[in-house]
């Protein structure tokens, strides 16, 4: 485990999450989702966030994206406070959120059309490249309702990667994919990230996935989510999810994660 | 071919039975004309141009009023959905006026605009505008926030967000409002043409009115038939393609 401030690469800080807390108030009472979360993410870093279900991972991504506002604290992107959503911080949501009024191609083109300085032909080529990457070039003209859950997630992945955002916030993007497709996409995602450097925050339940993909794995505790630990994964890339080194790192993280899995044990820990 | 056989047989049998009953002298001819007489009227009225002319006049009024109603109703719905102030003012007004059959505007419209095309257009506009307004409002407010969020993180905002995300996402609602508005406008225009005599154009409603005055029941029935056909045709031409698009994209079951 490493302490805060220690970093693997000396790139400038891209995202700074400073003392972020968030409580949701509903008719049934209030839910304390995030408690004083502090995190620095450097330019070009691939950070995985793991934590139990309901601990506020999605909420944290939404706050970084500028879609929700924290109760306290703030998020800085390139040193400037985040006040709203923008294409510099693209979110790949937990649910695919594809647009039903567009076909598959139209969805992948959506973000590309918002980028100036591209010809229509270039946009199509980029979109086709990413559709091929996720293995769906044959479904270019399919309607969204004609796709399976996993296919929708892959279209959403293509739509998120196509505009080549500086920061990509990914919320359990591989949740409903089969193991084989997933393994292939681990490779593709690492390759794209190396070829077109970007800062990635990747949320997952799957510790092994996190250890395979991340430069750094951030552990969140159960509700209210706080940063419970950070692990550097100094393995060379491309990494194979089935490799012994990845397994060793994931075992280490799981060992550290166990005491924080339930709110009860957290209360016992009494911080 | 098989699909067409039952309706053809049904309507042929209906016309045949009617023709036969009339020829048996069940009703006086002056009250119930035979289908053959109706057809004869239609042939002569098409030949001398009165029917096509009247259909043209009516359609022009309908389309003009509908376009105005749509052009006002869609932005009004957006305003109501977007701003609380408009919801509590314009929204309430729309809700109230939608429950008023727009032919009720005829006395005021005549007083304000006289026996003119403007009065006709006004009645048509009042017939369709509130349905479109309220459907747009409901549609916009039913758009799942995740669509807006997804678009915003891809850099969409302002007008782009409305044109490329919110309004398309609300399309199924908006279309149903457009159809309702069309039906209301069509009915109120017919009522207005029967009720109001104006000199600038002789529509289907007027023809119907004069058919009654002249006790020409073959004409009355013939014109009713034309009104039905025009209503069906516009519905098919205007809305069926949009409806098919929505069924295809959203995967909703086709009727
Ligand atoms: N809009 C909201 N209104 C009320 N409560 C909310 C809202 N969004 C999230 N919450 C609550 O905040 C907590 C954290 O939710 P969040 O979606 O961030 O969890 P998560 O870590 O992403 O979980 P999972 O791994 O299951 O996706 C949950 O208890 C949830 O009920
Ligand atoms: Mg989540």
Coordinates of C-alpha atoms and ligand atoms in Angstrom, one line a residue:
Chain A
X1 CA 0.0 0.0 0.0
X2 CA 1.2 3.5 -0.6
X3 CA 0.6 6.8 1.1
X4 CA -1.0 9.8 -0.5
X5 CA 1.4 12.1 -2.3
X6 CA 3.5 9.2 -3.6
X7 CA 3.0 8.9 -7.3
X8 CA 4.4 6.7 -10.0
X9 CA 4.7 9.2 -12.8
X10 CA 5.6 12.9 -12.5
X11 CA 3.0 14.1 -15.0
X12 CA 0.9 17.2 -14.0
X13 CA -2.2 16.6 -12.0
X14 CA -5.2 16.3 -14.3
X15 CA -8.0 15.8 -11.8
X16 CA -7.9 16.8 -8.2
X17 CA -10.8 15.7 -6.0
X18 CA -10.6 17.7 -2.8
X19 CA -12.7 16.9 0.3
X20 CA -15.7 15.8 -1.7
X21 CA -18.8 14.7 0.4
X22 CA -22.2 14.0 -0.9
X23 CA -25.5 13.1 0.9
X24 CA -28.7 12.4 -1.0
X25 CA -31.9 13.4 0.6
X26 CA -35.0 11.4 -0.4
X27 CA -38.4 10.9 1.0
X28 CA -37.3 7.8 2.8
X29 CA -34.4 9.5 4.5
X30 CA -31.0 10.6 3.6
X31 CA -28.1 8.5 2.2
X32 CA -24.6 9.5 3.0
X33 CA -22.9 8.4 -0.2
X34 CA -19.4 10.0 -0.1
X35 CA -17.4 11.3 2.8
X36 CA -14.4 13.6 2.4
X37 CA -12.9 11.9 -0.7
X38 CA -9.5 13.2 -1.7
X39 CA -7.8 11.9 -4.8
X40 CA -5.3 13.2 -7.3
X41 CA -5.1 11.8 -10.8
X42 CA -2.2 12.7 -13.1
X43 CA -2.3 13.3 -16.7
X44 CA -2.3 10.1 -18.7
X45 CA -2.9 7.9 -15.6
X46 CA -5.2 4.9 -15.7
X47 CA -6.8 4.8 -12.2
X48 CA -9.2 2.0 -11.2
X49 CA -11.7 2.6 -8.4
X50 CA -13.0 -0.4 -6.6
X51 CA -15.5 -0.6 -3.8
X52 CA -18.6 -2.4 -2.7
X53 CA -21.9 -1.9 -4.3
X54 CA -23.6 1.3 -3.3
X55 CA -20.5 2.9 -1.9
X56 CA -20.7 5.9 -4.1
X57 CA -18.5 5.1 -7.1
X58 CA -21.1 6.2 -9.7
X59 CA -21.7 9.3 -7.6
X60 CA -18.0 10.1 -7.6
X61 CA -17.8 9.8 -11.3
X62 CA -20.8 12.0 -11.8
X63 CA -19.3 14.6 -9.6
X64 CA -16.0 14.5 -11.5
X65 CA -18.0 14.8 -14.7
X66 CA -19.8 17.9 -13.4
X67 CA -23.2 16.2 -13.7
X68 CA -23.7 16.4 -9.9
X69 CA -22.4 18.9 -7.4
X70 CA -20.8 17.8 -4.2
X71 CA -22.1 19.1 -0.8
X72 CA -18.6 20.0 0.3
X73 CA -15.3 20.0 -1.5
X74 CA -14.6 20.5 -5.1
X75 CA -13.1 18.9 -8.2
X76 CA -10.4 20.6 -10.2
X77 CA -9.8 19.7 -13.8
X78 CA -6.5 21.1 -15.1
X79 CA -6.5 23.2 -12.0
X80 CA -9.8 24.8 -12.7
X81 CA -12.9 24.1 -10.7
X82 CA -15.5 21.9 -12.5
X83 CA -18.8 23.7 -12.8
X84 CA -20.6 21.5 -15.4
X85 CA -20.3 18.8 -17.9
X86 CA -18.1 19.1 -20.9
X87 CA -16.6 17.0 -23.7
X88 CA -13.2 17.1 -22.0
X89 CA -14.6 14.6 -19.4
X90 CA -16.5 12.0 -21.2
X91 CA -18.5 9.5 -19.2
X92 CA -19.2 5.9 -20.1
X93 CA -22.2 5.2 -17.9
X94 CA -23.0 2.1 -16.0
X95 CA -26.2 1.6 -18.2
X96 CA -25.4 2.0 -21.9
X97 CA -27.5 5.2 -22.3
X98 CA -27.6 4.7 -26.1
X99 CA -30.0 7.0 -28.0
X100 CA -32.9 4.9 -29.4
X101 CA -33.7 7.5 -32.1
X102 CA -30.4 6.8 -33.7
X103 CA -29.0 3.6 -35.1
X104 CA -25.7 2.1 -34.0
X105 CA -23.7 4.3 -36.4
X106 CA -25.6 7.4 -35.4
X107 CA -24.8 6.8 -31.8
X108 CA -21.1 6.3 -32.4
X109 CA -21.1 9.4 -34.6
X110 CA -22.8 11.6 -32.0
X111 CA -19.7 12.6 -30.1
X112 CA -17.6 12.8 -33.3
X113 CA -20.0 15.3 -34.8
X114 CA -19.4 17.6 -31.9
X115 CA -15.8 17.7 -32.7
X116 CA -14.8 20.5 -35.2
X117 CA -12.1 20.1 -37.8
X118 CA -13.2 16.6 -38.9
X119 CA -14.7 15.9 -42.3
X120 CA -17.8 13.7 -42.6
X121 CA -15.6 11.0 -44.2
X122 CA -13.1 11.1 -41.4
X123 CA -15.9 10.8 -38.8
X124 CA -17.2 7.8 -40.5
X125 CA -13.8 6.2 -40.7
X126 CA -13.2 6.8 -37.0
X127 CA -16.6 5.4 -36.1
X128 CA -16.1 2.3 -38.3
X129 CA -12.7 1.8 -36.7
X130 CA -14.2 1.7 -33.2
X131 CA -17.1 -0.4 -34.2
X132 CA -14.7 -2.9 -35.7
X133 CA -12.7 -2.8 -32.5
X134 CA -15.8 -3.8 -30.4
X135 CA -16.7 -6.4 -33.1
X136 CA -19.9 -4.8 -34.2
X137 CA -19.1 -3.5 -37.7
X138 CA -21.9 -5.8 -39.0
X139 CA -24.4 -4.0 -36.8
X140 CA -23.6 -0.5 -38.0
X141 CA -27.2 0.0 -39.2
X142 CA -29.0 -1.9 -36.5
X143 CA -31.4 -0.3 -34.1
X144 CA -30.5 -0.1 -30.5
X145 CA -33.4 -2.3 -29.4
X146 CA -32.1 -5.1 -31.6
X147 CA -28.9 -5.4 -29.6
X148 CA -28.2 -7.6 -26.6
X149 CA -27.2 -6.1 -23.3
X150 CA -23.5 -6.8 -23.9
X151 CA -23.7 -5.5 -27.5
X152 CA -25.2 -2.3 -26.2
X153 CA -22.3 -1.9 -23.7
X154 CA -19.9 -2.4 -26.6
X155 CA -21.6 0.2 -28.7
X156 CA -21.5 2.6 -25.7
X157 CA -17.7 1.8 -25.4
X158 CA -17.2 2.6 -29.1
X159 CA -19.2 5.8 -28.7
X160 CA -17.1 6.9 -25.7
X161 CA -13.7 6.1 -27.3
X162 CA -14.5 7.5 -30.7
X163 CA -14.1 11.3 -29.9
X164 CA -10.8 10.5 -28.1
X165 CA -11.6 12.5 -24.9
X166 CA -8.8 13.8 -22.8
X167 CA -10.4 12.3 -19.7
X168 CA -12.6 9.1 -19.9
X169 CA -14.7 8.2 -16.9
X170 CA -15.8 4.6 -17.2
X171 CA -18.4 3.1 -14.9
X172 CA -18.3 -0.7 -14.9
X173 CA -18.2 -0.8 -18.7
X174 CA -17.7 -4.5 -19.0
X175 CA -20.3 -5.6 -16.4
X176 CA -22.5 -7.6 -18.8
X177 CA -19.9 -9.1 -21.1
X178 CA -18.8 -12.7 -21.3
X179 CA -15.3 -13.5 -20.1
X180 CA -13.8 -14.0 -23.6
X181 CA -15.1 -10.7 -25.0
X182 CA -14.0 -9.0 -21.9
X183 CA -10.5 -10.3 -22.1
X184 CA -10.2 -9.1 -25.6
X185 CA -11.4 -5.7 -24.7
X186 CA -8.9 -5.5 -21.8
X187 CA -6.2 -5.8 -24.4
X188 CA -7.9 -3.3 -26.8
X189 CA -8.5 -0.7 -24.1
X190 CA -4.8 -0.9 -23.0
X191 CA -3.7 -0.6 -26.6
X192 CA -5.9 2.4 -27.3
X193 CA -4.8 4.1 -24.1
X194 CA -1.2 3.6 -25.0
X195 CA -1.7 4.8 -28.6
X196 CA -3.9 7.8 -27.8
X197 CA -2.9 8.8 -24.3
X198 CA -5.7 9.9 -22.0
X199 CA -6.6 10.0 -18.4
X200 CA -8.9 7.1 -17.4
X201 CA -10.9 6.7 -14.2
X202 CA -12.3 3.2 -14.4
X203 CA -14.9 2.0 -11.8
X204 CA -15.4 -1.7 -11.2
X205 CA -16.4 -4.3 -8.7
X206 CA -13.8 -6.7 -10.1
X207 CA -10.5 -6.4 -8.3
X208 CA -8.7 -8.5 -10.8
X209 CA -9.9 -6.3 -13.6
X210 CA -8.7 -3.3 -11.7
X211 CA -5.3 -4.9 -11.1
X212 CA -5.1 -5.8 -14.8
X213 CA -5.9 -2.4 -16.2
X214 CA -4.9 0.2 -13.6
X215 CA -1.6 2.0 -13.0
X216 CA -3.2 2.6 -9.6
X217 CA -6.1 1.0 -7.8
X218 CA -8.1 3.1 -5.4
X219 CA -10.1 1.4 -2.7
X220 CA -13.4 2.9 -1.5
X221 CA -15.0 1.8 1.7
X222 CA -18.6 0.9 2.1
X223 CA -21.1 3.7 2.5
X224 CA -20.2 6.4 3.1
X225 CA -17.5 5.9 0.5
X226 CA -14.0 7.2 1.4
X227 CA -10.6 6.4 0.1
X228 CA -9.4 3.4 2.1
X229 CA -6.2 2.6 0.3
X230 CA -4.3 2.9 -2.9
X231 CA -2.1 0.4 -4.7
X232 CA 0.3 1.0 -7.5
X233 CA 0.5 -1.8 -10.1
X234 CA 3.9 -1.4 -11.6
X235 CA 3.5 -4.1 -14.1
X236 CA 4.6 -3.8 -17.8
X237 CA 1.9 -3.6 -20.4
X238 CA 0.1 -5.1 -22.2
X239 CA -1.0 -7.1 -19.2
X240 CA -2.9 -10.3 -19.3
X241 CA -5.7 -10.7 -16.8
X242 CA -4.7 -14.4 -16.3
X243 CA -1.1 -13.7 -15.5
X244 CA 0.4 -14.6 -12.2
X245 CA 1.6 -11.0 -11.4
X246 CA -1.9 -9.6 -11.9
X247 CA -3.3 -12.4 -9.7
X248 CA -0.8 -11.6 -7.0
X249 CA -1.6 -7.9 -7.0
X250 CA -5.3 -8.6 -7.0
X251 CA -4.9 -11.0 -4.0
X252 CA -3.1 -8.3 -2.1
X253 CA -5.9 -5.8 -2.8
X254 CA -8.6 -8.2 -1.9
X255 CA -6.8 -8.9 1.4
X256 CA -6.8 -5.2 2.2
X257 CA -10.4 -4.7 1.0
X258 CA -12.0 -7.4 3.3
X259 CA -12.3 -5.3 6.5
X260 CA -14.1 -2.6 4.6
X261 CA -16.8 -4.6 2.9
X262 CA -19.7 -3.8 5.2
X263 CA -20.8 -0.7 7.0
X264 CA -20.8 -2.8 10.3
X265 CA -17.2 -3.7 10.2
X266 CA -16.5 -0.1 9.4
X267 CA -18.3 1.0 12.5
X268 CA -16.2 -1.4 14.5
X269 CA -13.0 0.0 13.0
X270 CA -14.3 3.2 14.5
X271 CA -12.5 6.0 12.7
Chain B
X1 CA -54.2 -9.9 -51.9
X2 CA -55.7 -12.1 -49.1
X3 CA -55.6 -9.1 -46.8
X4 CA -57.7 -7.0 -49.1
X5 CA -60.3 -9.6 -49.8
X6 CA -62.3 -9.3 -46.5
X7 CA -62.6 -5.5 -46.5
X8 CA -63.5 -5.4 -50.2
X9 CA -66.2 -8.1 -49.7
X10 CA -67.5 -6.3 -46.6
X11 CA -67.9 -2.9 -48.2
X12 CA -69.3 -4.4 -51.4
X13 CA -71.9 -6.3 -49.4
X14 CA -72.7 -3.2 -47.3
X15 CA -73.3 -1.1 -50.5
X16 CA -75.2 -3.9 -52.1
X17 CA -77.6 -4.3 -49.2
X18 CA -78.1 -0.6 -49.0
X19 CA -78.8 -0.3 -52.7
X20 CA -81.2 -3.2 -52.5
X21 CA -83.1 -1.7 -49.5
X22 CA -83.4 1.7 -51.2
X23 CA -84.7 0.1 -54.4
X24 CA -87.3 -1.8 -52.4
X25 CA -88.6 1.6 -51.3
X26 CA -88.0 1.0 -47.6
X27 CA -87.2 4.8 -47.2
X28 CA -88.2 7.7 -49.3
X29 CA -85.5 8.5 -51.9
X30 CA -85.3 12.1 -50.7
X31 CA -84.1 11.0 -47.3
X32 CA -81.9 8.1 -48.1
X33 CA -80.3 8.1 -51.6
X34 CA -78.9 4.9 -53.1
X35 CA -75.2 4.3 -53.3
X36 CA -75.4 4.5 -57.1
X37 CA -76.9 8.0 -56.8
X38 CA -74.1 9.0 -54.5
X39 CA -71.5 7.7 -56.9
X40 CA -73.3 9.6 -59.7
X41 CA -73.1 12.8 -57.7
X42 CA -69.4 12.2 -57.0
X43 CA -68.6 11.6 -60.7
X44 CA -70.3 14.8 -61.8
X45 CA -68.9 16.9 -58.9
X46 CA -65.4 15.7 -59.7
X47 CA -65.9 16.3 -63.4
X48 CA -67.1 19.9 -62.9
X49 CA -64.4 20.6 -60.5
X50 CA -66.5 21.7 -57.5
X51 CA -65.3 18.8 -55.3
X52 CA -61.6 19.1 -56.0
X53 CA -61.8 22.8 -55.6
X54 CA -63.6 22.5 -52.2
X55 CA -61.1 19.9 -51.1
X56 CA -58.3 22.1 -52.0
X57 CA -59.8 25.1 -50.1
X58 CA -60.4 23.0 -47.0
X59 CA -56.9 21.4 -47.1
X60 CA -55.2 24.7 -47.5
X61 CA -57.0 26.1 -44.4
X62 CA -56.2 23.0 -42.5
X63 CA -52.5 22.9 -43.4
X64 CA -52.0 26.6 -42.8
X65 CA -53.7 26.6 -39.4
X66 CA -51.9 23.4 -38.4
X67 CA -48.5 24.7 -39.3
X68 CA -49.2 27.9 -37.3
X69 CA -50.4 25.7 -34.4
X70 CA -47.4 23.5 -34.6
X71 CA -45.0 26.4 -34.9
X72 CA -46.5 27.9 -31.7
X73 CA -47.3 24.7 -29.8
X74 CA -43.9 23.1 -30.0
X75 CA -41.9 26.1 -28.6
X76 CA -44.7 26.7 -26.0
X77 CA -44.4 23.1 -24.8
X78 CA -40.6 23.5 -24.5
X79 CA -41.0 26.7 -22.5
X80 CA -43.6 25.1 -20.2
X81 CA -41.3 22.0 -19.6
X82 CA -38.2 24.1 -19.1
X83 CA -39.4 27.0 -17.0
X84 CA -41.5 26.8 -13.9
X85 CA -42.9 30.3 -14.6
X86 CA -44.4 29.1 -17.9
X87 CA -45.6 25.9 -16.4
X88 CA -47.7 27.8 -13.9
X89 CA -49.0 30.3 -16.4
X90 CA -49.0 29.2 -20.0
X91 CA -49.2 25.6 -18.9
X92 CA -52.4 26.1 -17.0
X93 CA -53.9 28.1 -19.9
X94 CA -53.1 25.3 -22.3
X95 CA -54.6 22.7 -20.0
X96 CA -57.8 24.8 -19.7
X97 CA -58.2 25.7 -23.4
X98 CA -57.5 22.1 -24.5
X99 CA -60.7 21.0 -22.9
X100 CA -62.6 23.6 -24.9
X101 CA -63.9 22.4 -28.3
X102 CA -62.4 24.9 -30.6
X103 CA -65.6 25.5 -32.5
X104 CA -66.6 27.4 -29.4
X105 CA -64.2 30.1 -30.6
X106 CA -66.3 30.7 -33.7
X107 CA -68.6 33.5 -32.3
X108 CA -65.6 35.4 -31.1
X109 CA -63.5 34.7 -34.1
X110 CA -66.3 36.0 -36.4
X111 CA -66.5 39.1 -34.2
X112 CA -62.8 39.8 -34.2
X113 CA -61.9 38.8 -37.8
X114 CA -65.2 38.9 -39.6
X115 CA -66.1 36.2 -42.1
X116 CA -62.6 35.8 -43.3
X117 CA -59.9 33.2 -43.8
X118 CA -58.3 34.6 -40.6
X119 CA -61.3 33.5 -38.6
X120 CA -61.0 30.0 -40.1
X121 CA -57.3 29.8 -39.4
X122 CA -57.9 31.0 -35.9
X123 CA -60.4 28.2 -35.2
X124 CA -58.0 25.6 -36.7
X125 CA -55.1 26.9 -34.7
X126 CA -57.1 26.8 -31.5
X127 CA -58.1 23.2 -32.3
X128 CA -54.5 21.9 -32.6
X129 CA -52.2 24.1 -30.7
X130 CA -52.9 23.0 -27.1
X131 CA -52.7 19.3 -27.8
X132 CA -49.2 19.9 -29.4
X133 CA -48.2 22.1 -26.5
X134 CA -49.2 19.7 -23.8
X135 CA -47.7 16.7 -25.5
X136 CA -44.4 18.4 -26.1
X137 CA -44.3 19.4 -22.4
X138 CA -45.1 15.9 -21.3
X139 CA -42.6 14.4 -23.7
X140 CA -39.7 16.7 -22.7
X141 CA -40.3 16.0 -19.0
X142 CA -40.3 12.3 -19.6
X143 CA -36.9 12.2 -21.3
X144 CA -34.7 10.1 -19.1
X145 CA -32.0 12.4 -17.6
X146 CA -29.3 9.9 -18.6
X147 CA -29.8 10.8 -22.3
X148 CA -29.2 14.4 -21.5
X149 CA -26.2 13.6 -19.3
X150 CA -24.6 11.3 -22.0
X151 CA -25.0 14.0 -24.6
X152 CA -23.6 16.7 -22.3
X153 CA -20.5 14.7 -21.5
X154 CA -20.0 14.4 -25.3
X155 CA -20.1 18.2 -25.5
X156 CA -23.7 18.8 -26.4
X157 CA -25.4 21.9 -24.9
X158 CA -28.0 24.5 -25.5
X159 CA -29.7 24.4 -28.8
X160 CA -27.8 21.3 -30.0
X161 CA -29.0 19.4 -26.9
X162 CA -32.6 20.4 -27.6
X163 CA -32.5 19.7 -31.3
X164 CA -30.4 16.5 -31.3
X165 CA -31.4 14.9 -27.9
X166 CA -34.4 16.2 -26.0
X167 CA -36.8 16.7 -28.8
X168 CA -35.9 13.4 -30.6
X169 CA -36.2 11.6 -27.3
X170 CA -39.6 13.1 -26.8
X171 CA -40.7 12.3 -30.3
X172 CA -43.2 9.5 -29.4
X173 CA -45.0 11.9 -27.1
X174 CA -44.9 14.8 -29.6
X175 CA -46.2 12.6 -32.4
X176 CA -49.2 11.5 -30.4
X177 CA -49.9 15.2 -29.6
X178 CA -49.6 16.0 -33.2
X179 CA -52.1 13.4 -34.2
X180 CA -54.5 14.5 -31.6
X181 CA -54.1 18.1 -32.7
X182 CA -54.7 17.1 -36.3
X183 CA -57.9 15.3 -35.4
X184 CA -59.1 18.2 -33.4
X185 CA -58.2 20.7 -36.1
X186 CA -59.9 18.6 -38.8
X187 CA -63.1 18.4 -36.8
X188 CA -63.2 22.0 -35.8
X189 CA -62.6 23.1 -39.4
X190 CA -65.5 21.0 -40.6
X191 CA -67.7 22.5 -37.9
X192 CA -66.5 26.0 -38.8
X193 CA -67.2 25.6 -42.5
X194 CA -70.7 24.3 -41.9
X195 CA -71.4 27.0 -39.4
X196 CA -69.7 30.1 -41.0
X197 CA -70.4 31.2 -44.6
X198 CA -67.4 33.0 -46.0
X199 CA -66.9 34.3 -49.5
X200 CA -63.2 33.8 -49.9
X201 CA -63.3 30.1 -50.4
X202 CA -65.8 27.3 -50.7
X203 CA -64.7 24.3 -48.6
X204 CA -66.1 20.8 -48.1
X205 CA -68.1 22.0 -45.1
X206 CA -69.8 24.6 -47.2
X207 CA -70.6 22.1 -49.8
X208 CA -72.2 19.9 -47.2
X209 CA -74.1 22.9 -45.8
X210 CA -75.5 23.8 -49.3
X211 CA -76.3 20.1 -50.0
X212 CA -78.5 20.2 -47.0
X213 CA -80.1 23.5 -47.9
X214 CA -80.9 22.0 -51.4
X215 CA -82.1 18.8 -49.9
X216 CA -79.5 17.0 -52.1
X217 CA -78.9 14.0 -49.8
X218 CA -76.8 12.3 -52.5
X219 CA -74.5 15.3 -52.3
X220 CA -74.4 15.3 -48.5
X221 CA -73.5 11.6 -48.4
X222 CA -71.0 11.9 -51.2
X223 CA -69.2 14.8 -49.4
X224 CA -69.2 13.0 -46.2
X225 CA -67.5 10.1 -48.0
X226 CA -64.9 12.6 -49.3
X227 CA -64.4 14.0 -45.8
X228 CA -63.7 10.5 -44.5
X229 CA -61.3 9.8 -47.3
X230 CA -59.4 13.1 -46.8
X231 CA -59.1 12.5 -43.1
X232 CA -57.8 8.9 -43.7
X233 CA -55.4 10.0 -46.4
X234 CA -53.8 12.9 -44.5
X235 CA -53.4 10.6 -41.5
X236 CA -51.7 8.0 -43.5
X237 CA -49.5 10.4 -45.5
X238 CA -48.5 12.7 -42.7
X239 CA -48.2 10.5 -39.6
X240 CA -47.8 6.9 -40.8
X241 CA -44.2 7.4 -41.9
X242 CA -43.2 9.1 -38.6
X243 CA -45.0 6.3 -36.7
X244 CA -43.2 3.7 -38.7
X245 CA -39.9 5.4 -37.9
X246 CA -40.7 5.3 -34.2
X247 CA -41.7 1.7 -34.2
X248 CA -38.6 0.8 -36.1
X249 CA -36.2 2.7 -33.8
X250 CA -37.8 2.2 -30.4
X251 CA -38.8 -1.3 -31.2
X252 CA -42.4 -0.7 -30.0
X253 CA -44.8 -3.2 -31.4
X254 CA -46.4 -2.4 -34.7
X255 CA -50.2 -2.5 -34.6
Ligands
LIG1 N1 -30.0 10.4 -7.3 C1 -30.0 9.7 -6.1 N2 -30.9 9.9 -5.2 C2 -30.9 9.3 -4.0 N3 -29.9 8.4 -3.6 C3 -29.0 8.2 -4.5 C4 -28.9 8.8 -5.8 N4 -27.8 8.4 -6.4 C5 -27.2 7.5 -5.6 N5 -27.9 7.4 -4.4 C6 -27.5 6.6 -3.3 O1 -26.1 6.8 -3.1 C7 -25.4 5.6 -2.8 C8 -24.3 5.5 -3.7 O2 -24.8 5.3 -5.0 P1 -23.8 5.0 -6.3 O3 -24.7 4.8 -7.4 O4 -22.8 6.0 -6.3 O5 -23.2 3.6 -5.8 P2 -22.1 2.7 -6.6 O6 -20.9 2.6 -5.8 O7 -22.0 3.1 -8.0 O8 -22.8 1.3 -6.6 P3 -22.8 0.1 -7.7 O9 -21.5 -0.5 -7.6 O10 -23.9 -0.8 -7.2 O11 -23.1 0.7 -9.0 C9 -26.4 4.5 -2.9 O12 -26.8 4.1 -1.6 C10 -27.6 5.1 -3.6 O13 -28.8 4.6 -3.1
LIG2 MG1 -22.6 2.5 -9.8

